mmCIF file of C-alpha atoms in Angstrom:
data_model
loop_
_atom_site.group_PDB
_atom_site.id
_atom_site.type_symbol
_atom_site.label_atom_id
_atom_site.label_comp_id
_atom_site.label_asym_id
_atom_site.label_seq_id
_atom_site.Cartn_x
_atom_site.Cartn_y
_atom_site.Cartn_z
ATOM 1 C CA MET A 1043 -20.518 1.432 -1.960
ATOM 2 C CA GLN A 1044 -21.173 -1.733 -3.850
ATOM 3 C CA THR A 1045 -22.133 -4.893 -1.877
ATOM 4 C CA LEU A 1046 -20.532 -8.302 -2.351
ATOM 5 C CA SER A 1047 -21.327 -11.706 -1.031
ATOM 6 C CA VAL A 1048 -18.562 -14.347 -1.004
ATOM 7 C CA VAL A 1049 -19.816 -17.914 -0.512
ATOM 8 C CA GLY A 1050 -17.125 -20.033 1.165
ATOM 9 C CA ALA A 1051 -14.645 -19.157 3.789
ATOM 10 C CA GLY A 1052 -11.632 -21.308 2.907
ATOM 11 C CA ALA A 1053 -8.303 -19.776 1.927
ATOM 12 C CA VAL A 1054 -9.634 -18.713 -1.494
ATOM 13 C CA GLY A 1055 -12.941 -17.215 -0.214
ATOM 14 C CA LEU A 1056 -11.248 -15.416 2.627
ATOM 15 C CA SER A 1057 -8.545 -14.010 0.356
ATOM 16 C CA VAL A 1058 -11.210 -12.821 -2.107
ATOM 17 C CA GLY A 1059 -13.162 -11.121 0.660
ATOM 18 C CA TRP A 1060 -10.110 -9.528 2.168
ATOM 19 C CA ARG A 1061 -8.847 -8.084 -1.165
ATOM 20 C CA ALA A 1062 -12.268 -6.979 -2.156
ATOM 21 C CA ALA A 1063 -12.757 -5.084 1.242
ATOM 22 C CA GLN A 1064 -9.420 -3.427 0.650
ATOM 23 C CA ALA A 1065 -10.639 -2.363 -2.748
ATOM 24 C CA GLY A 1066 -13.707 -0.611 -1.327
ATOM 25 C CA TRP A 1067 -16.465 -3.296 -1.535
ATOM 26 C CA ASP A 1068 -18.913 -3.872 1.345
ATOM 27 C CA VAL A 1069 -18.097 -7.591 1.837
ATOM 28 C CA THR A 1070 -19.713 -10.354 3.725
ATOM 29 C CA VAL A 1071 -18.269 -13.908 3.551
ATOM 30 C CA HIS A 1072 -20.846 -16.672 4.170
ATOM 31 C CA ASP A 1073 -19.899 -20.048 5.620
ATOM 32 C CA PRO A 1074 -21.420 -22.052 8.572
ATOM 33 C CA ALA A 1075 -17.960 -23.713 9.105
ATOM 34 C CA ALA A 1076 -15.516 -21.074 8.259
ATOM 35 C CA ALA A 1077 -11.999 -22.164 7.670
ATOM 36 C CA ARG A 1078 -12.691 -25.771 8.496
ATOM 37 C CA GLY A 1079 -12.820 -27.256 4.995
ATOM 38 C CA ALA A 1080 -10.020 -28.401 2.659
ATOM 39 C CA SER A 1081 -7.833 -25.369 3.610
ATOM 40 C CA TRP A 1082 -7.912 -26.478 7.260
ATOM 41 C CA VAL A 1083 -6.937 -30.054 6.421
ATOM 42 C CA ALA A 1084 -4.218 -29.051 3.894
ATOM 43 C CA GLY A 1085 -0.473 -29.605 4.271
ATOM 44 C CA GLY A 1086 0.381 -25.955 3.355
ATOM 45 C CA MET A 1087 2.594 -26.601 0.259
ATOM 46 C CA LEU A 1088 3.148 -23.789 -2.194
ATOM 47 C CA ALA A 1089 4.523 -26.067 -4.871
ATOM 48 C CA PRO A 1090 3.809 -25.293 -8.473
ATOM 49 C CA LEU A 1091 7.003 -27.069 -9.699
ATOM 50 C CA THR A 1092 6.753 -30.401 -7.932
ATOM 51 C CA GLU A 1093 2.929 -30.438 -8.397
ATOM 52 C CA GLY A 1094 3.568 -30.008 -12.117
ATOM 53 C CA TRP A 1095 3.454 -32.753 -14.810
ATOM 54 C CA PRO A 1096 3.947 -32.945 -18.531
ATOM 55 C CA GLY A 1097 0.702 -31.919 -20.219
ATOM 56 C CA GLU A 1098 -0.315 -29.688 -17.351
ATOM 57 C CA GLU A 1099 1.530 -26.502 -18.464
ATOM 58 C CA SER A 1100 -1.515 -24.258 -17.585
ATOM 59 C CA SER A 1101 -1.486 -25.363 -14.019
ATOM 60 C CA LEU A 1102 2.336 -24.715 -13.817
ATOM 61 C CA ASP A 1103 1.896 -21.201 -15.263
ATOM 62 C CA LEU A 1104 -0.892 -20.382 -12.928
ATOM 63 C CA GLY A 1105 0.977 -21.656 -9.951
ATOM 64 C CA LEU A 1106 4.083 -19.735 -10.692
ATOM 65 C CA SER A 1107 2.102 -16.504 -11.327
ATOM 66 C CA SER A 1108 0.564 -16.967 -7.844
ATOM 67 C CA LEU A 1109 3.762 -17.902 -6.128
ATOM 68 C CA ARG A 1110 5.275 -14.579 -7.298
ATOM 69 C CA ARG A 1111 2.591 -12.781 -5.296
ATOM 70 C CA TRP A 1112 3.107 -14.801 -2.125
ATOM 71 C CA PRO A 1113 5.952 -12.784 -0.452
ATOM 72 C CA VAL A 1114 3.846 -9.585 -0.467
ATOM 73 C CA PHE A 1115 0.635 -11.531 0.322
ATOM 74 C CA ALA A 1116 2.298 -13.213 3.372
ATOM 75 C CA ASP A 1117 3.959 -9.980 4.559
ATOM 76 C CA GLU A 1118 0.651 -8.067 4.554
ATOM 77 C CA LEU A 1119 -0.914 -10.892 6.587
ATOM 78 C CA GLY A 1120 2.008 -11.267 8.990
ATOM 79 C CA VAL A 1121 2.354 -14.911 8.066
ATOM 80 C CA ALA A 1122 5.766 -16.620 7.770
ATOM 81 C CA LEU A 1123 6.775 -18.343 4.549
ATOM 82 C CA MET A 1124 8.970 -21.423 4.607
ATOM 83 C CA THR A 1125 11.395 -21.037 1.798
ATOM 84 C CA ALA A 1126 13.990 -23.665 2.401
ATOM 85 C CA GLY A 1127 12.647 -25.469 -0.712
ATOM 86 C CA THR A 1128 11.611 -29.050 -1.528
ATOM 87 C CA VAL A 1129 13.343 -32.346 -2.043
ATOM 88 C CA VAL A 1130 11.691 -34.999 -4.138
ATOM 89 C CA LEU A 1131 12.614 -38.625 -3.539
ATOM 90 C CA GLY A 1132 12.111 -41.906 -5.444
ATOM 91 C CA VAL A 1133 12.460 -45.220 -3.650
ATOM 92 C CA ASP A 1134 12.679 -47.786 -6.411
ATOM 93 C CA GLY A 1135 13.569 -47.881 -10.157
ATOM 94 C CA ALA A 1136 10.171 -46.932 -11.360
ATOM 95 C CA ASP A 1137 9.934 -44.125 -8.867
ATOM 96 C CA ALA A 1138 13.301 -42.840 -10.090
ATOM 97 C CA ASP A 1139 11.955 -42.857 -13.665
ATOM 98 C CA GLU A 1140 9.069 -40.644 -12.526
ATOM 99 C CA LEU A 1141 11.517 -38.277 -11.009
ATOM 100 C CA ASP A 1142 13.538 -38.188 -14.191
ATOM 101 C CA ASN A 1143 10.428 -37.284 -16.213
ATOM 102 C CA LEU A 1144 9.638 -34.392 -13.848
ATOM 103 C CA ALA A 1145 13.145 -33.132 -13.775
ATOM 104 C CA GLY A 1146 13.416 -33.212 -17.591
ATOM 105 C CA TRP A 1147 10.133 -31.427 -17.983
ATOM 106 C CA LEU A 1148 10.999 -28.722 -15.517
ATOM 107 C CA ALA A 1149 14.502 -28.290 -16.987
ATOM 108 C CA GLU A 1150 13.075 -27.706 -20.455
ATOM 109 C CA ARG A 1151 11.028 -24.884 -19.027
ATOM 110 C CA GLY A 1152 14.076 -23.303 -17.422
ATOM 111 C CA ARG A 1153 13.113 -24.138 -13.852
ATOM 112 C CA ASP A 1154 15.725 -24.712 -11.226
ATOM 113 C CA VAL A 1155 15.961 -28.411 -10.376
ATOM 114 C CA THR A 1156 19.071 -30.355 -9.393
ATOM 115 C CA ARG A 1157 19.626 -34.125 -9.221
ATOM 116 C CA LEU A 1158 21.260 -35.095 -5.954
ATOM 117 C CA THR A 1159 23.453 -38.082 -5.197
ATOM 118 C CA ARG A 1160 22.714 -39.992 -2.096
ATOM 119 C CA ARG A 1161 25.721 -38.384 -0.374
ATOM 120 C CA GLU A 1162 24.452 -34.910 -1.372
ATOM 121 C CA LEU A 1163 20.987 -35.693 -0.040
ATOM 122 C CA ARG A 1164 22.495 -36.974 3.230
ATOM 123 C CA SER A 1165 24.447 -33.763 3.642
ATOM 124 C CA ARG A 1166 21.265 -31.708 3.230
ATOM 125 C CA GLU A 1167 18.823 -33.833 5.078
ATOM 126 C CA PRO A 1168 20.703 -36.525 7.210
ATOM 127 C CA SER A 1169 17.410 -38.001 8.611
ATOM 128 C CA LEU A 1170 16.217 -39.238 5.195
ATOM 129 C CA ALA A 1171 16.960 -42.825 4.049
ATOM 130 C CA GLY A 1172 15.998 -45.615 1.702
ATOM 131 C CA VAL A 1173 16.161 -43.492 -1.508
ATOM 132 C CA ARG A 1174 17.048 -44.491 -5.003
ATOM 133 C CA ALA A 1175 16.926 -40.959 -6.559
ATOM 134 C CA ALA A 1176 16.517 -37.450 -5.344
ATOM 135 C CA LEU A 1177 15.850 -33.928 -6.729
ATOM 136 C CA GLU A 1178 16.225 -30.541 -5.089
ATOM 137 C CA VAL A 1179 13.673 -27.947 -6.084
ATOM 138 C CA PRO A 1180 14.415 -24.642 -4.204
ATOM 139 C CA GLY A 1181 11.531 -22.816 -5.799
ATOM 140 C CA ASP A 1182 8.723 -24.674 -3.976
ATOM 141 C CA TRP A 1183 7.828 -23.301 -0.596
ATOM 142 C CA SER A 1184 5.214 -23.859 2.172
ATOM 143 C CA VAL A 1185 3.098 -22.066 4.682
ATOM 144 C CA ASP A 1186 1.410 -22.949 7.923
ATOM 145 C CA ASN A 1187 -2.133 -23.183 6.518
ATOM 146 C CA ARG A 1188 -3.867 -22.769 9.939
ATOM 147 C CA GLU A 1189 -1.818 -19.649 10.709
ATOM 148 C CA LEU A 1190 -2.886 -18.262 7.316
ATOM 149 C CA LEU A 1191 -6.534 -19.074 7.890
ATOM 150 C CA ALA A 1192 -6.416 -17.345 11.226
ATOM 151 C CA ALA A 1193 -4.829 -14.216 9.777
ATOM 152 C CA LEU A 1194 -7.409 -13.997 7.019
ATOM 153 C CA GLN A 1195 -10.283 -14.540 9.417
ATOM 154 C CA ALA A 1196 -9.106 -11.565 11.469
ATOM 155 C CA ARG A 1197 -9.467 -9.341 8.446
ATOM 156 C CA VAL A 1198 -12.883 -10.126 6.911
ATOM 157 C CA PRO A 1199 -16.361 -10.643 8.573
ATOM 158 C CA VAL A 1200 -17.866 -14.130 8.154
ATOM 159 C CA SER A 1201 -21.588 -14.831 8.542
ATOM 160 C CA PRO A 1202 -22.373 -18.337 9.845
ATOM 161 C CA ASP A 1203 -25.712 -18.455 7.989
ATOM 162 C CA PRO A 1204 -25.725 -21.189 5.282
ATOM 163 C CA VAL A 1205 -26.354 -20.254 1.655
ATOM 164 C CA HIS A 1206 -28.746 -22.733 -0.051
ATOM 165 C CA SER A 1207 -29.404 -20.670 -3.153
ATOM 166 C CA LEU A 1208 -27.659 -17.639 -4.585
ATOM 167 C CA ASP A 1209 -31.157 -16.055 -5.079
ATOM 168 C CA ASP A 1210 -31.216 -15.591 -1.257
ATOM 169 C CA LEU A 1211 -28.307 -13.123 -1.322
ATOM 170 C CA ASP A 1212 -29.341 -9.525 -1.712
ATOM 171 C CA THR A 1213 -26.033 -8.026 -2.898
ATOM 172 C CA ASP A 1214 -24.844 -6.428 -6.090
ATOM 173 C CA GLN A 1215 -22.337 -9.232 -6.841
ATOM 174 C CA VAL A 1216 -21.757 -12.758 -5.714
ATOM 175 C CA VAL A 1217 -18.490 -14.759 -5.735
ATOM 176 C CA VAL A 1218 -18.886 -18.492 -5.290
ATOM 177 C CA CYS A 1219 -15.844 -20.008 -3.546
ATOM 178 C CA ALA A 1220 -17.546 -23.000 -2.126
ATOM 179 C CA GLY A 1221 -14.919 -25.688 -2.963
ATOM 180 C CA ALA A 1222 -16.316 -29.159 -3.554
ATOM 181 C CA ALA A 1223 -19.898 -27.792 -2.820
ATOM 182 C CA THR A 1224 -19.734 -25.316 -5.754
ATOM 183 C CA ALA A 1225 -21.667 -27.462 -8.211
ATOM 184 C CA ALA A 1226 -24.639 -27.534 -5.751
ATOM 185 C CA LEU A 1227 -24.905 -23.751 -6.079
ATOM 186 C CA LEU A 1228 -23.872 -23.512 -9.739
ATOM 187 C CA PRO A 1229 -25.286 -26.656 -11.446
ATOM 188 C CA GLY A 1230 -23.472 -27.738 -14.526
ATOM 189 C CA LEU A 1231 -20.014 -26.640 -13.410
ATOM 190 C CA PRO A 1232 -17.635 -29.665 -13.334
ATOM 191 C CA VAL A 1233 -16.371 -29.422 -9.790
ATOM 192 C CA ARG A 1234 -16.169 -32.729 -7.849
ATOM 193 C CA ALA A 1235 -15.009 -33.877 -4.426
ATOM 194 C CA VAL A 1236 -11.649 -35.648 -4.159
ATOM 195 C CA LYS A 1237 -10.944 -37.050 -0.716
ATOM 196 C CA GLY A 1238 -7.590 -36.626 0.985
ATOM 197 C CA GLU A 1239 -6.368 -37.942 4.345
ATOM 198 C CA ILE A 1240 -3.586 -36.342 6.404
ATOM 199 C CA LEU A 1241 -1.640 -36.872 9.622
ATOM 200 C CA ARG A 1242 -0.298 -34.168 12.001
ATOM 201 C CA LEU A 1243 2.575 -35.321 14.148
ATOM 202 C CA ARG A 1244 4.712 -33.891 16.936
ATOM 203 C CA VAL A 1245 8.391 -34.658 17.629
ATOM 204 C CA ARG A 1246 8.618 -36.442 20.950
ATOM 205 C CA PRO A 1247 11.588 -35.996 23.296
ATOM 206 C CA GLY A 1248 14.633 -37.906 22.057
ATOM 207 C CA ALA A 1249 13.393 -38.330 18.491
ATOM 208 C CA LEU A 1250 15.305 -36.975 15.536
ATOM 209 C CA PRO A 1251 13.953 -33.650 14.249
ATOM 210 C CA PRO A 1252 12.041 -33.543 10.957
ATOM 211 C CA PRO A 1253 13.746 -32.386 7.683
ATOM 212 C CA THR A 1254 14.270 -28.680 7.202
ATOM 213 C CA ARG A 1255 12.746 -28.857 3.756
ATOM 214 C CA THR A 1256 9.446 -30.131 2.434
ATOM 215 C CA VAL A 1257 9.838 -33.724 1.351
ATOM 216 C CA ARG A 1258 7.789 -35.201 -1.555
ATOM 217 C CA ALA A 1259 8.359 -38.927 -2.145
ATOM 218 C CA VAL A 1260 7.258 -41.591 -4.576
ATOM 219 C CA VAL A 1261 7.276 -44.868 -2.636
ATOM 220 C CA HIS A 1262 6.587 -47.806 -5.009
ATOM 221 C CA GLY A 1263 4.283 -45.701 -6.995
ATOM 222 C CA ARG A 1264 2.473 -44.039 -4.128
ATOM 223 C CA HIS A 1265 2.908 -40.334 -3.419
ATOM 224 C CA VAL A 1266 3.485 -38.942 0.078
ATOM 225 C CA TYR A 1267 4.575 -35.483 1.350
ATOM 226 C CA LEU A 1268 6.143 -34.446 4.649
ATOM 227 C CA VAL A 1269 5.883 -30.788 5.443
ATOM 228 C CA PRO A 1270 7.903 -29.507 8.492
ATOM 229 C CA ARG A 1271 6.166 -27.404 11.217
ATOM 230 C CA VAL A 1272 7.577 -25.965 14.387
ATOM 231 C CA GLY A 1273 7.988 -28.968 16.650
ATOM 232 C CA GLY A 1274 6.381 -31.419 14.221
ATOM 233 C CA LEU A 1275 5.457 -32.637 10.809
ATOM 234 C CA VAL A 1276 2.414 -32.903 8.409
ATOM 235 C CA VAL A 1277 2.168 -36.113 6.414
ATOM 236 C CA GLY A 1278 -0.226 -36.355 3.511
ATOM 237 C CA ALA A 1279 -2.088 -37.069 1.468
ATOM 238 C CA THR A 1280 -4.187 -39.774 -0.014
ATOM 239 C CA THR A 1281 -6.134 -39.119 -3.237
ATOM 240 C CA LEU A 1282 -9.476 -40.944 -3.352
ATOM 241 C CA GLU A 1283 -12.335 -40.564 -5.865
ATOM 242 C CA VAL A 1284 -15.091 -41.629 -3.400
ATOM 243 C CA GLY A 1285 -17.462 -38.584 -3.463
ATOM 244 C CA VAL A 1286 -18.382 -36.707 -0.316
ATOM 245 C CA ASP A 1287 -16.822 -38.833 2.312
ATOM 246 C CA ARG A 1288 -14.862 -37.170 5.207
ATOM 247 C CA GLU A 1289 -14.184 -40.237 7.294
ATOM 248 C CA VAL A 1290 -10.603 -41.190 7.957
ATOM 249 C CA THR A 1291 -9.818 -44.783 7.023
ATOM 250 C CA LEU A 1292 -7.406 -47.231 8.529
ATOM 251 C CA GLY A 1293 -5.993 -48.040 5.161
ATOM 252 C CA GLY A 1294 -5.282 -44.386 4.399
ATOM 253 C CA VAL A 1295 -3.516 -43.809 7.737
ATOM 254 C CA ARG A 1296 -1.512 -47.117 7.297
ATOM 255 C CA ASP A 1297 -0.322 -46.144 3.905
ATOM 256 C CA LEU A 1298 0.712 -42.661 4.889
ATOM 257 C CA ALA A 1299 2.566 -43.868 8.015
ATOM 258 C CA ALA A 1300 4.377 -46.711 6.130
ATOM 259 C CA ASP A 1301 5.404 -44.444 3.239
ATOM 260 C CA ALA A 1302 6.623 -41.750 5.515
ATOM 261 C CA GLU A 1303 8.623 -44.191 7.612
ATOM 262 C CA THR A 1304 10.268 -45.564 4.492
ATOM 263 C CA VAL A 1305 11.959 -42.222 3.731
ATOM 264 C CA LEU A 1306 12.087 -40.857 7.292
ATOM 265 C CA PRO A 1307 12.576 -43.709 9.753
ATOM 266 C CA ALA A 1308 12.553 -41.437 12.772
ATOM 267 C CA VAL A 1309 8.874 -40.662 12.157
ATOM 268 C CA ALA A 1310 7.959 -43.926 13.962
ATOM 269 C CA GLU A 1311 8.918 -42.132 17.183
ATOM 270 C CA TYR A 1312 6.718 -39.152 16.597
ATOM 271 C CA GLY A 1313 3.475 -38.533 18.494
ATOM 272 C CA VAL A 1314 0.087 -38.237 16.649
ATOM 273 C CA ILE A 1315 -1.740 -34.914 17.047
ATOM 274 C CA SER A 1316 -4.608 -35.573 14.701
ATOM 275 C CA VAL A 1317 -5.729 -37.567 11.657
ATOM 276 C CA ASP A 1318 -8.104 -35.695 9.334
ATOM 277 C CA ALA A 1319 -9.796 -36.048 5.904
ATOM 278 C CA GLY A 1320 -10.876 -33.269 3.616
ATOM 279 C CA LEU A 1321 -12.512 -32.803 0.232
ATOM 280 C CA ARG A 1322 -10.396 -31.188 -2.526
ATOM 281 C CA PRO A 1323 -12.440 -29.478 -5.286
ATOM 282 C CA GLY A 1324 -11.316 -31.096 -8.516
ATOM 283 C CA THR A 1325 -11.924 -30.292 -12.162
ATOM 284 C CA PRO A 1326 -11.592 -32.490 -15.285
ATOM 285 C CA ASP A 1327 -8.318 -30.839 -16.381
ATOM 286 C CA ASN A 1328 -6.994 -29.944 -12.908
ATOM 287 C CA VAL A 1329 -7.190 -26.281 -13.624
ATOM 288 C CA PRO A 1330 -9.533 -24.205 -11.387
ATOM 289 C CA LEU A 1331 -12.600 -22.241 -12.567
ATOM 290 C CA ILE A 1332 -12.010 -18.576 -12.089
ATOM 291 C CA GLY A 1333 -14.227 -16.073 -13.924
ATOM 292 C CA ARG A 1334 -17.739 -14.658 -14.542
ATOM 293 C CA VAL A 1335 -20.601 -17.082 -15.166
ATOM 294 C CA ASP A 1336 -23.271 -14.353 -15.439
ATOM 295 C CA GLU A 1337 -23.633 -10.633 -14.975
ATOM 296 C CA ARG A 1338 -24.005 -10.962 -11.182
ATOM 297 C CA THR A 1339 -21.901 -14.080 -10.404
ATOM 298 C CA VAL A 1340 -18.222 -14.893 -10.461
ATOM 299 C CA VAL A 1341 -16.872 -18.354 -9.591
ATOM 300 C CA ALA A 1342 -13.566 -19.153 -8.009
ATOM 301 C CA ALA A 1343 -13.458 -22.953 -7.298
ATOM 302 C CA GLY A 1344 -11.927 -26.219 -8.357
ATOM 303 C CA HIS A 1345 -8.435 -25.524 -7.115
ATOM 304 C CA GLY A 1346 -7.757 -29.150 -6.287
ATOM 305 C CA ARG A 1347 -4.452 -29.578 -4.415
ATOM 306 C CA ASN A 1348 -3.438 -25.945 -4.912
ATOM 307 C CA GLY A 1349 -5.983 -23.891 -3.178
ATOM 308 C CA LEU A 1350 -3.526 -22.254 -0.819
ATOM 309 C CA LEU A 1351 -0.932 -21.647 -3.574
ATOM 310 C CA LEU A 1352 -3.417 -20.059 -5.910
ATOM 311 C CA SER A 1353 -5.140 -17.824 -3.368
ATOM 312 C CA PRO A 1354 -3.324 -14.616 -4.189
ATOM 313 C CA LEU A 1355 -3.708 -14.964 -7.899
ATOM 314 C CA THR A 1356 -7.327 -15.982 -7.514
ATOM 315 C CA ALA A 1357 -8.146 -12.942 -5.408
ATOM 316 C CA ASP A 1358 -6.519 -10.628 -7.929
ATOM 317 C CA ALA A 1359 -8.421 -12.383 -10.774
ATOM 318 C CA VAL A 1360 -11.762 -12.132 -9.087
ATOM 319 C CA LEU A 1361 -11.175 -8.415 -8.355
ATOM 320 C CA ALA A 1362 -10.373 -7.906 -12.013
ATOM 321 C CA GLU A 1363 -13.598 -9.679 -12.999
ATOM 322 C CA LEU A 1364 -15.661 -7.514 -10.657
ATOM 323 C CA ASN A 1365 -13.968 -4.423 -12.187
ATOM 324 C CA GLY A 1366 -14.789 -5.588 -15.675
ATOM 325 C CA SER A 1367 -11.211 -6.233 -16.795
ATOM 326 C CA PRO A 1368 -10.370 -9.949 -16.642
ATOM 327 C CA LEU A 1369 -6.805 -10.804 -15.557
ATOM 328 C CA GLU A 1370 -4.949 -12.285 -18.565
ATOM 329 C CA GLU A 1371 -2.689 -14.330 -16.209
ATOM 330 C CA ALA A 1372 -5.755 -16.330 -15.252
ATOM 331 C CA ALA A 1373 -7.126 -16.759 -18.800
ATOM 332 C CA ALA A 1374 -6.567 -20.578 -18.697
ATOM 333 C CA ALA A 1375 -8.958 -20.829 -15.746
ATOM 334 C CA ARG A 1376 -11.935 -19.237 -17.384
ATOM 335 C CA PRO A 1377 -15.071 -21.340 -16.759
ATOM 336 C CA GLY A 1378 -16.322 -21.041 -20.299
ATOM 337 C CA ARG A 1379 -13.824 -23.611 -21.440
ATOM 338 C CA PHE A 1380 -16.209 -26.318 -20.469
ATOM 339 C CA THR A 1381 -19.357 -24.935 -22.134
#
């Protein structure tokens, strides 16, 4: 039996380890803080459509390929998918123009997106307010990220020993899924840390319930999302190019709270469970790095805001690399494009 080390135990690394073990590899996942990185802080959106933008067609195609795998992936793990869809809101005229650009781009690609009147929005989500324009995007889903991580951790062993150098790993193959820390292990790969702050809230007695759909809003140019959970809501997320900084800031919390309250006034009555900050692993073109970098090493990193979404596709692509037959669906993510 061939041996495999997976460095990093976020959603991507755990998914790779799980699928590799199913395929017959002797797998150990290495992470001193398993499932406590960007995947733990995440909002849980599986949103290739509303994360998309003109010029980022590769990201859209990768996301859609992975989303098609999610029903089987979730079913095998016993994790619930939230498939009510997403509504996208714009508060002022400039925000509405941004929604028009997104709607037009998605429609050109044959994707299901519907412009909603204010009355139609109220009939679907009566708790939302203060909106100039709205879109309904049924194809974007969500998942409880912490439920997902717990299910994955139950299926693959994780060593708490830190990995400072890949030379320390005595296995046949190595997969680096170390998120924002990937460049420290594989110097030269363009993966950087992008800070994001997020709020987790609970519905207090007497407060209106959260929306049934994920809400993505543009509020005077700032982006905010609200993802429903059982008995609560996740509100995120700031995007800050400040390097390795995991401290929550007052300004980040203020902006998230203000923008959420603009579109969901009832959120002012919700209780605060936690405020967190995490480091998304970004790349220059917002497309991850998935592929072989040498005869022993495969990289799967740089997933940015879409690590959860892309976990099923990434696991399949890594297994294909290990088997010597790269997955064509993931061709846009090959790391050689930067060398």
